[in-house]
Amino acid sequence: MEREHRWGRWGLLVGLLLLAAALYADRLGGPSLWFDEGWSWHLARMSIPAMLQATAADRSPFLYYLFLHFWIRAAGESEFALRGLSVAFGLLAAALVARLTARGWGQPAAAFAVLTMGLSPFWLYYVQEARMYAMLAAGVLALWAATEAARRRPSSRRFAVWTLLAAGTALTHYYGLFPVAMMAAALGVGSRRRPEALRRWGWSMLALMALVGPWLAFAHPRFLQPEAFIRPPMTAEGLLQELARGFWGGEGIARLAGLLATAALIRPDPFVRRWAIGTLGTFGLMMAVLLTLFARFAVFHPRYAIFLWAMWIPGVGGGAARLGELLGARIRGIPPPARGWLGALALLPLWGMMAAPWRTWWADPGHGRDPYREAVAHVARQIRPGEAALALRANWAVLYYWERMGVPAPLWMGPESPVWDEAAVRAALEDARRRYGPADGPWRLWLFGWQQEVVDPLGLFDGLLLANGFEVGGQPFGSLWVAYYETWPPFQGFAFTPLKADFAGKIELRGVGLRRPRWPGDVLGVTLWWARAGPVPQAPRVFIHVLDASGRLVAQRDGPLPNDLTPISTWPPDHAFPVFTRVILPRELHGIYRIRVGLYDPRSGARWPVQVDGSIGDGVEVGTLEIP
């Protein structure tokens, strides 16, 4: 009877895993690939030496792309196939969560944990993405299971498996080094009283360094050089808020999940204590490193720490089961093996709070991803012979659909790192026009824009295309912008009128160029040559005001200088860079208007004083605009 009961309980877990497989694979090929997934596809198609060279400069190592390299040769390159590898790792992660949770808290807790995973839009998003995050979560869970196995029976084979899993985790994502370090320390502590186990642990550490060390040495410039753009320093509060929003969708749900994980420590056995120490230790190590060594230039997103969420989930299921056991002990007639199932009552508030974001995820046909397929199809239907398209940034998801749709026009992949030289952009546009455009006459260019501020912080591409033509139209596809320009080559540089305006001895405005609207409703283009003259502790914001004859504001543009990723406070001193800005004008404007520019403090709103020709004010007039 007990055997049949045991098979019934395991049958429930198997059923839940089959349900998870159906959920993970649902509409897998429906949503478009987006920017990051296109990068995965691009790297997986490379030769292995080229892949290693490219990933040495990337934010994550090579192992996932190597797996995907061989996977697509067997499964193909459809959206479903590309994401199928992540689904496989996601199912492995769910099975490992079930096994580890059952080991610590029993099978009711395991069922609760798997169900909670299926209700998490965070987990479902990344288990359906052609990226390494599901593989990272599965790797850390497998490493946790291997750590427990090596502690129980420290054989050479188990230590070898542990070493391979640790190396694989570290080479999947650099954030995987945090759980690897924590579990290596835990295994060492657990082996300290057994000489043979301690010796094998030492050999494992040497083997791990031999497997991972060469790659870290090969890719070490990636760690020594900050990002090409600046980010505010990380803070403990900021990291906690990002994790709460990313993992659970809000601090309220995160607190409830934290309370359930705390309840998992009721009547803890050694396994549960090791789970708590391992999870909290990994979290503390990550926080310490990010807040000290990499506080300024490390890039963080909750998905990089998906392993913490995966380690948290068993505690959520375990805590609910422990609360159910406490409740069941107070109700007569409920046998001890069945008491844990009452923990479902403790999970109802959490599941209720997770239901709304889950329904949103389920109802969204794109599952939160930008419709790249539709964007490329939009261009493919309209592009004509002699025209070309530009992906700014270099966007491999656009190329993926461009090739699959067989668009009969060239796609020019733009820069992948920031461009600061106007002459270089102008030369690149002219070279593209010679290669892809007609010998004479106007040249039309389509532009796919996504995070243009990363590679074009000064707005040079947009500014030079407008200075040498006009925008026919534009349309957003999620966060991907598709624009259509008509230009009149050869490409000329920005118009330039010298100016000397001194803002508080810290920033100088050394020139201005205006791209005047060509018809009602056309944009006003303003190019300002800014230079940092001294230290700028707090980057200001810039305003561009269009005023009528009475001084009334009729149009304006306010924003960072030039953007929050590359503020003027980080520029080299005494070097003027042109910053292009669009100003949208109302269609009904007629007459003569003044254009006034200034700087202001983003916190207080106070304008910076500016000195021009000996007079001081809070702004400087840079030109006039006549609209018939």
XYZ file of C-alpha atoms in Angstrom:
628
model
C 0.000 0.000 0.000
C 2.824 2.377 0.932
C 4.529 1.579 -2.365
C 1.381 2.437 -4.328
C 1.021 5.655 -2.339
C 4.632 6.575 -3.105
C 4.132 5.891 -6.810
C 1.004 8.055 -6.728
C 2.879 10.986 -5.237
C 5.712 10.701 -7.740
C 3.113 10.354 -10.477
C 1.768 13.772 -9.478
C 5.210 15.324 -9.852
C 5.696 13.669 -13.231
C 2.315 15.003 -14.292
C 3.288 18.504 -13.166
C 6.528 18.283 -15.144
C 4.591 17.201 -18.244
C 2.257 20.132 -17.696
C 5.323 22.385 -17.378
C 6.659 21.018 -20.668
C 3.401 21.916 -22.405
C 3.392 25.376 -20.847
C 7.048 26.082 -21.635
C 6.601 25.045 -25.272
C 3.298 26.891 -25.762
C 3.517 29.344 -28.686
C 7.296 29.002 -28.547
C 7.765 29.955 -32.175
C 5.062 32.637 -32.184
C 6.775 35.720 -30.734
C 9.507 37.330 -32.801
C 13.112 36.961 -31.909
C 14.376 40.211 -30.411
C 17.783 41.902 -30.216
C 19.439 39.599 -27.649
C 18.101 36.437 -29.261
C 19.369 37.632 -32.619
C 22.818 37.973 -31.050
C 22.589 34.359 -29.854
C 21.677 33.229 -33.371
C 24.518 35.248 -34.859
C 27.130 33.779 -32.497
C 25.814 30.225 -32.873
C 26.265 30.420 -36.654
C 29.904 31.438 -36.350
C 32.831 29.079 -36.581
C 33.967 28.016 -33.118
C 37.223 30.074 -33.193
C 35.296 33.172 -34.291
C 32.681 32.514 -31.598
C 35.351 32.313 -28.894
C 36.900 35.560 -30.091
C 33.541 37.353 -30.132
C 32.380 36.111 -26.727
C 35.686 37.104 -25.126
C 34.472 40.700 -25.473
C 30.866 39.921 -24.543
C 29.042 40.009 -21.186
C 28.803 36.218 -21.005
C 31.196 33.386 -21.907
C 30.931 30.939 -24.753
C 29.378 27.726 -23.431
C 25.712 28.431 -24.169
C 26.557 29.577 -27.699
C 28.626 26.423 -28.209
C 25.641 24.286 -27.172
C 23.396 26.328 -29.483
C 25.971 26.000 -32.292
C 25.495 22.219 -32.349
C 21.796 22.347 -31.418
C 20.728 24.334 -34.489
C 22.611 21.960 -36.759
C 20.255 19.225 -35.599
C 17.066 21.174 -34.845
C 17.231 23.965 -37.443
C 17.099 27.738 -37.103
C 13.389 28.444 -36.677
C 12.259 30.490 -33.682
C 10.894 27.298 -32.131
C 14.179 25.459 -32.634
C 16.350 28.299 -31.352
C 14.298 28.552 -28.159
C 13.925 24.802 -27.770
C 17.325 24.508 -26.104
C 16.201 26.888 -23.353
C 12.980 24.904 -22.878
C 15.034 21.739 -22.435
C 17.170 23.391 -19.767
C 14.042 24.858 -18.182
C 12.490 21.415 -17.829
C 15.746 20.113 -16.367
C 15.675 22.993 -13.870
C 12.060 22.205 -12.911
C 12.923 18.520 -12.390
C 15.914 19.478 -10.235
C 13.782 21.864 -8.192
C 11.285 19.052 -7.616
C 14.015 16.632 -6.545
C 15.855 19.054 -4.261
C 12.659 20.359 -2.694
C 11.401 16.837 -2.033
C 14.769 16.021 -0.461
C 14.424 18.843 2.061
C 10.712 19.248 2.690
C 8.841 16.363 1.092
C 6.801 15.840 -2.031
C 4.007 18.330 -1.239
C 6.675 21.043 -1.131
C 8.100 19.803 -4.446
C 4.690 20.041 -6.100
C 4.179 23.539 -4.692
C 7.582 24.664 -6.005
C 6.955 23.364 -9.536
C 3.511 24.992 -9.595
C 4.977 28.304 -8.439
C 7.541 28.149 -11.241
C 4.724 27.732 -13.756
C 2.964 30.831 -12.419
C 6.039 33.069 -12.702
C 6.167 35.326 -15.797
C 9.836 35.941 -14.942
C 10.677 32.268 -15.258
C 8.391 31.649 -18.243
C 9.896 34.568 -20.140
C 13.472 33.331 -19.837
C 12.663 29.665 -20.276
C 11.249 30.661 -23.680
C 14.154 32.884 -24.703
C 17.079 31.878 -26.898
C 19.559 32.998 -24.252
C 21.612 31.303 -21.563
C 19.490 32.072 -18.498
C 17.543 28.786 -18.274
C 20.839 26.956 -18.767
C 22.389 29.025 -15.965
C 19.539 28.176 -13.581
C 19.696 24.475 -14.464
C 23.478 24.478 -14.066
C 23.350 25.987 -10.578
C 20.615 23.574 -9.446
C 22.577 20.630 -10.838
C 25.673 21.920 -9.061
C 23.702 22.133 -5.805
C 22.558 18.509 -6.257
C 26.133 17.457 -7.048
C 27.390 19.259 -3.939
C 24.957 17.315 -1.796
C 25.908 14.058 -3.515
C 29.633 14.645 -2.976
C 29.049 15.464 0.683
C 27.111 12.238 1.255
C 29.568 9.979 -0.558
C 32.801 11.744 -1.558
C 33.860 9.431 -4.368
C 36.245 10.468 -7.123
C 33.449 10.161 -9.675
C 31.145 12.491 -7.751
C 33.865 15.087 -7.337
C 34.613 14.854 -11.057
C 30.943 15.453 -11.878
C 30.904 18.391 -9.456
C 33.976 19.899 -11.128
C 32.500 19.646 -14.616
C 29.205 21.188 -13.484
C 31.009 24.016 -11.677
C 33.122 24.776 -14.746
C 30.050 24.639 -16.982
C 28.162 27.043 -14.722
C 31.047 29.520 -14.646
C 31.400 29.355 -18.432
C 27.666 29.868 -19.013
C 27.524 33.326 -17.416
C 30.023 35.298 -15.364
C 27.457 35.702 -12.589
C 27.617 31.917 -12.272
C 30.945 32.437 -10.515
C 29.029 33.516 -7.393
C 27.196 30.217 -6.736
C 30.256 28.255 -7.869
C 32.421 30.025 -5.271
C 29.823 29.550 -2.546
C 29.258 25.870 -3.256
C 32.988 25.218 -3.549
C 33.426 26.712 -0.073
C 30.494 24.692 1.289
C 31.902 21.475 -0.149
C 35.308 22.271 1.298
C 33.830 22.878 4.750
C 31.864 19.647 4.520
C 35.014 17.723 3.572
C 37.352 19.173 6.178
C 37.045 16.302 8.679
C 37.528 13.535 6.113
C 41.112 13.536 4.775
C 40.296 11.598 1.611
C 37.351 13.854 0.830
C 39.453 16.950 1.527
C 42.174 15.699 -0.827
C 39.632 15.129 -3.581
C 38.166 18.559 -2.938
C 41.625 20.075 -3.400
C 42.118 18.274 -6.686
C 38.679 19.446 -7.795
C 39.617 23.056 -7.081
C 42.804 22.697 -9.130
C 40.866 21.064 -11.967
C 38.233 23.814 -11.818
C 40.897 26.505 -12.104
C 42.484 24.611 -14.996
C 39.120 24.483 -16.817
C 37.956 28.041 -16.161
C 41.207 29.943 -15.647
C 42.397 29.924 -19.295
C 39.118 31.432 -20.443
C 39.188 34.136 -17.763
C 42.762 34.965 -18.786
C 41.751 35.071 -22.460
C 38.752 37.313 -21.735
C 40.359 39.399 -18.961
C 40.123 42.758 -20.841
C 36.345 42.411 -20.502
C 36.736 42.689 -16.713
C 39.366 45.422 -16.663
C 37.560 47.830 -18.991
C 34.253 49.425 -17.974
C 31.317 49.682 -20.323
C 31.502 52.260 -23.087
C 28.770 54.133 -21.247
C 28.456 55.126 -17.623
C 25.900 53.940 -15.128
C 25.155 55.259 -11.654
C 26.868 53.329 -8.859
C 24.952 50.354 -7.544
C 23.416 50.570 -4.106
C 22.134 47.816 -1.831
C 18.635 49.295 -1.884
C 18.675 49.595 -5.654
C 19.792 45.987 -6.125
C 17.132 44.683 -3.754
C 14.426 46.660 -5.534
C 15.553 45.408 -8.942
C 15.560 41.813 -7.737
C 12.101 42.183 -6.154
C 10.621 43.715 -9.309
C 12.419 41.344 -11.643
C 11.858 38.086 -9.773
C 8.331 38.662 -8.514
C 6.945 41.756 -10.248
C 6.855 43.879 -7.108
C 8.045 44.268 -3.547
C 4.756 43.051 -2.046
C 4.932 39.661 -3.787
C 8.650 39.449 -2.986
C 7.984 40.004 0.725
C 5.368 37.245 0.784
C 7.729 34.875 -1.029
C 10.416 35.823 1.479
C 8.130 35.035 4.408
C 7.341 31.622 2.959
C 11.056 30.931 2.456
C 11.650 31.928 6.085
C 8.959 29.451 7.167
C 10.993 26.772 5.400
C 13.417 27.005 8.335
C 10.819 25.628 10.767
C 12.268 22.399 12.192
C 15.261 22.498 9.821
C 17.340 19.403 9.160
C 21.004 19.724 8.015
C 19.960 19.832 4.342
C 17.620 22.772 4.960
C 20.287 24.625 6.932
C 22.742 24.140 4.059
C 20.107 25.426 1.620
C 19.652 28.586 3.696
C 23.386 29.174 4.091
C 24.045 28.489 0.411
C 21.263 30.744 -0.875
C 21.933 33.636 1.485
C 25.690 33.227 1.096
C 25.481 33.367 -2.689
C 23.267 36.439 -2.469
C 25.615 38.127 0.023
C 28.698 37.359 -2.078
C 27.059 38.784 -5.197
C 25.983 41.925 -3.353
C 29.435 42.435 -1.837
C 31.217 42.146 -5.188
C 28.744 44.321 -7.091
C 28.725 47.042 -4.409
C 32.514 47.220 -4.022
C 34.631 45.980 -6.928
C 32.099 46.696 -9.686
C 29.878 49.374 -8.186
C 30.444 51.846 -11.020
C 30.636 49.929 -14.269
C 29.160 46.453 -13.816
C 25.925 45.944 -15.710
C 23.181 44.290 -13.670
C 19.811 42.839 -14.528
C 17.761 40.383 -12.436
C 18.042 37.783 -15.197
C 21.787 37.579 -14.565
C 20.941 36.301 -11.064
C 18.199 33.899 -12.169
C 19.978 31.196 -10.158
C 19.013 33.037 -6.953
C 15.368 32.828 -7.949
C 15.823 29.122 -8.728
C 17.386 28.561 -5.289
C 14.638 30.613 -3.630
C 11.765 28.591 -5.116
C 12.407 25.376 -3.096
C 12.170 27.472 0.058
C 8.820 28.869 -1.039
C 7.430 25.383 -1.541
C 9.144 24.134 1.618
C 7.821 26.975 3.744
C 4.269 26.349 2.573
C 4.609 22.650 3.353
C 5.954 23.400 6.849
C 3.026 25.711 7.554
C 0.670 23.031 6.283
C 2.249 20.507 8.654
C 1.765 22.858 11.590
C -1.878 23.375 10.642
C -2.459 19.662 10.062
C -1.062 18.801 13.487
C -3.894 20.819 15.014
C -6.609 19.051 13.017
C -7.520 15.613 14.241
C -7.693 12.754 11.810
C -5.179 14.020 9.215
C -2.286 11.534 8.889
C 1.230 13.083 9.052
C 2.133 12.298 5.384
C -0.890 14.298 4.201
C -0.431 17.350 6.406
C 2.036 19.070 4.135
C -0.596 19.351 1.396
C -2.477 21.835 3.578
C 0.349 24.217 2.734
C -1.565 25.030 -0.436
C -3.653 27.309 1.776
C -0.535 29.291 2.676
C 0.349 29.607 -1.000
C -3.051 30.885 -2.114
C -2.223 34.569 -1.358
C 1.066 34.308 -3.265
C -0.518 32.511 -6.200
C -3.353 35.026 -6.201
C -0.906 37.920 -6.456
C 0.996 36.145 -9.235
C -2.149 35.379 -11.211
C -2.638 38.869 -12.687
C 0.876 39.212 -14.206
C 0.638 35.584 -15.373
C -2.629 36.323 -17.197
C -1.021 39.389 -18.779
C 1.875 37.266 -19.984
C -0.488 34.572 -21.286
C -2.715 37.037 -23.137
C 0.208 38.824 -24.827
C 0.839 37.085 -28.178
C 4.385 38.475 -28.192
C 5.063 37.391 -24.588
C 6.718 40.740 -23.908
C 8.962 40.783 -26.989
C 9.135 43.425 -29.705
C 7.551 42.408 -33.040
C 10.731 42.299 -35.139
C 9.128 39.950 -37.659
C 6.360 42.474 -38.334
C 8.851 45.349 -38.545
C 10.948 43.618 -41.190
C 7.826 42.540 -43.087
C 6.670 46.183 -43.046
C 9.887 47.248 -44.768
C 9.979 44.232 -47.095
C 6.556 45.153 -48.509
C 7.640 48.685 -49.395
C 11.366 48.733 -50.126
C 12.239 49.382 -53.757
C 15.254 48.687 -55.987
C 18.141 51.023 -55.223
C 17.083 51.456 -51.598
C 18.832 50.013 -48.552
C 18.262 49.578 -44.828
C 20.434 50.431 -41.839
C 20.287 48.647 -38.482
C 21.348 51.116 -35.784
C 22.673 49.435 -33.504
C 23.911 46.412 -35.421
C 20.827 44.250 -34.943
C 21.120 40.561 -35.749
C 17.444 39.850 -35.064
C 16.621 42.204 -37.948
C 19.142 40.332 -40.107
C 17.551 37.015 -39.075
C 14.187 38.026 -40.520
C 15.753 39.909 -43.420
C 17.406 36.682 -44.580
C 14.424 34.423 -43.856
C 12.081 36.708 -45.814
C 14.569 37.035 -48.656
C 14.256 40.824 -48.799
C 15.784 41.824 -52.171
C 17.736 44.792 -50.814
C 20.947 45.269 -48.807
C 20.859 45.529 -45.022
C 23.713 47.594 -43.616
C 24.681 46.611 -40.079
C 25.562 49.772 -38.174
C 28.152 50.244 -35.436
C 28.289 48.077 -32.310
C 30.237 50.593 -30.197
C 29.765 54.357 -29.671
C 30.615 56.690 -32.563
C 31.719 60.247 -31.738
C 33.170 61.493 -35.035
C 30.869 63.392 -37.395
C 33.276 62.947 -40.302
C 33.338 59.166 -39.802
C 29.533 58.946 -39.856
C 29.354 61.166 -42.931
C 31.965 59.023 -44.698
C 30.102 55.834 -43.738
C 26.832 57.205 -45.146
C 28.530 58.286 -48.370
C 30.259 54.911 -48.730
C 26.943 53.083 -48.214
C 25.279 55.304 -50.783
C 28.010 54.501 -53.339
C 27.732 50.760 -52.677
C 23.968 50.381 -52.355
C 22.341 53.438 -53.922
C 21.865 54.839 -57.408
C 24.687 56.574 -59.258
C 22.867 59.899 -59.051
C 19.615 61.365 -57.788
C 17.972 60.916 -54.380
C 18.710 57.880 -52.243
C 16.157 56.426 -49.874
C 17.269 54.656 -46.741
C 15.256 52.672 -44.185
C 16.475 52.712 -40.590
C 15.825 50.161 -37.846
C 16.570 51.944 -34.578
C 16.932 50.214 -31.218
C 18.879 51.769 -28.341
C 20.483 54.172 -30.794
C 21.790 56.222 -27.878
C 24.243 53.412 -27.061
C 26.093 53.567 -30.400
C 25.105 57.066 -31.555
C 25.097 59.147 -28.351
C 25.333 62.451 -30.245
C 22.518 61.668 -32.716
C 24.890 61.972 -35.681
C 23.177 59.463 -37.984
C 19.723 60.994 -37.584
C 21.124 64.521 -37.772
C 23.127 63.991 -40.963
C 20.288 62.130 -42.678
C 17.952 65.047 -41.896
C 20.576 67.650 -42.794
C 20.857 66.018 -46.230
C 17.195 65.182 -46.746
C 14.038 64.520 -44.770
C 12.180 61.759 -42.975
C 9.376 60.388 -45.123
C 7.789 58.596 -42.180
C 8.369 56.432 -39.147
C 6.561 53.804 -37.122
C 7.265 52.102 -33.778
C 7.223 48.337 -33.403
C 7.464 48.047 -29.651
C 10.802 49.613 -28.742
C 12.074 49.114 -32.314
C 11.695 52.242 -34.435
C 11.470 52.006 -38.225
C 12.090 55.245 -40.146
C 12.268 56.070 -43.849
C 14.533 58.861 -45.145
C 15.003 60.459 -48.537
C 18.469 61.995 -48.953
C 20.269 64.035 -51.599
C 23.904 62.929 -51.771
C 26.745 63.679 -51.641
C 26.431 63.955 -47.869
C 27.433 67.280 -46.372
C 28.339 67.983 -42.752
C 26.312 70.016 -40.275
C 25.954 73.744 -40.849
C 28.131 75.535 -38.304
C 28.023 79.052 -36.845
C 30.708 79.806 -34.232
C 29.536 80.853 -30.776
C 31.196 81.345 -27.397
C 28.845 80.864 -24.484
C 30.350 80.077 -21.061
C 28.111 78.200 -18.609
C 29.475 78.713 -15.080
C 33.053 78.087 -16.232
C 32.267 74.363 -16.570
C 30.655 73.903 -19.984
C 30.992 75.925 -23.171
C 28.688 76.147 -26.174
C 31.051 76.745 -29.096
C 28.812 76.523 -32.128
C 25.319 76.012 -33.474
C 23.781 74.639 -36.642
C 20.104 74.729 -37.611
C 18.305 72.381 -39.941
C 15.215 74.413 -40.765
C 11.843 72.735 -41.439
C 11.018 72.348 -45.115
C 7.229 72.396 -44.730
C 4.618 72.767 -41.988
C 4.976 69.989 -39.436
C 8.547 69.139 -40.456
C 11.083 68.935 -37.625
C 13.515 71.607 -36.570
C 17.007 70.154 -36.222
C 19.345 71.832 -33.740
C 23.028 70.881 -33.604
C 24.964 72.320 -30.668
C 28.738 72.000 -30.242
C 29.303 71.448 -26.520
C 32.623 71.192 -24.683
C 33.499 70.433 -21.078
C 35.680 73.309 -19.842
C 36.112 72.090 -16.250
C 34.913 69.481 -13.750
C 31.171 68.802 -13.928
C 30.156 66.971 -10.719
C 26.484 66.748 -11.696
C 25.610 66.623 -15.394
C 23.002 69.282 -16.267
C 20.065 68.986 -18.606
C 19.671 71.121 -21.698
C 16.589 72.996 -22.882
C 15.837 74.220 -26.392
C 12.953 76.695 -26.506
C 11.205 78.125 -29.567
C 9.625 81.494 -28.694
C 7.322 83.734 -30.689
C 7.667 87.527 -30.990
C 5.964 88.064 -27.605
C 8.251 85.564 -25.842
C 5.584 82.857 -25.603
C 6.877 79.301 -25.675
C 5.536 77.481 -28.752
C 7.818 74.421 -28.847
C 10.551 72.941 -26.710
C 12.839 70.003 -26.132
C 14.426 69.192 -22.763
C 16.767 66.330 -22.022
C 20.134 65.101 -20.811
C 23.367 66.270 -22.399
C 23.639 64.244 -24.561
C 22.071 61.233 -22.766
C 22.196 59.483 -19.417
C 24.631 56.831 -20.638
C 27.356 59.240 -21.773
C 26.814 62.502 -19.821
C 29.015 65.483 -20.576
C 30.632 65.059 -17.145
C 32.505 62.044 -18.602
C 33.729 63.768 -21.775
C 37.387 64.622 -22.342
C 38.053 68.272 -21.447
C 38.249 71.084 -24.010
C 36.893 69.018 -26.908
C 33.723 70.154 -28.655
C 31.280 67.485 -29.838
C 28.210 68.187 -31.999
C 24.959 67.049 -30.362
C 21.947 66.824 -32.665
C 18.424 67.258 -31.289
C 15.021 67.142 -32.970
C 12.405 69.713 -31.965
C 8.837 68.914 -32.997
C 7.015 72.037 -34.223
C 3.237 72.540 -34.330
C 1.921 72.554 -37.896
C 0.123 75.889 -37.446
C 3.245 78.008 -36.817
C 3.730 81.042 -39.092
C 6.028 83.990 -38.599
C 9.419 84.633 -37.027
C 10.546 82.728 -33.947
C 13.591 82.845 -31.679
C 15.504 79.739 -30.597
C 16.901 79.883 -27.080
C 19.173 77.346 -25.381
C 20.295 76.860 -21.794
C 21.265 74.423 -19.068
C 19.571 73.664 -15.763
C 20.094 71.519 -12.688
C 17.998 68.323 -12.980
C 17.274 68.220 -9.235
C 16.426 71.837 -8.381
C 15.411 73.051 -11.837
C 17.624 76.137 -11.384
C 19.111 77.391 -14.629
C 22.857 77.703 -15.036
C 24.192 81.226 -15.585
C 25.681 81.780 -19.027
C 28.027 84.530 -20.160
C 28.039 85.725 -23.784
C 30.038 88.795 -24.898
C 30.347 90.026 -21.315
C 26.635 89.827 -20.475
C 25.206 87.191 -18.122
C 21.801 85.546 -18.395
C 20.063 82.197 -17.917
C 20.010 81.247 -21.596
C 21.469 82.135 -24.969
C 19.714 82.895 -28.247
C 21.224 80.730 -30.989
C 19.191 81.745 -34.023
C 15.868 82.692 -35.537
C 13.383 80.718 -37.536
C 11.085 82.149 -40.199
C 8.091 80.071 -41.247
C 5.994 81.557 -44.061
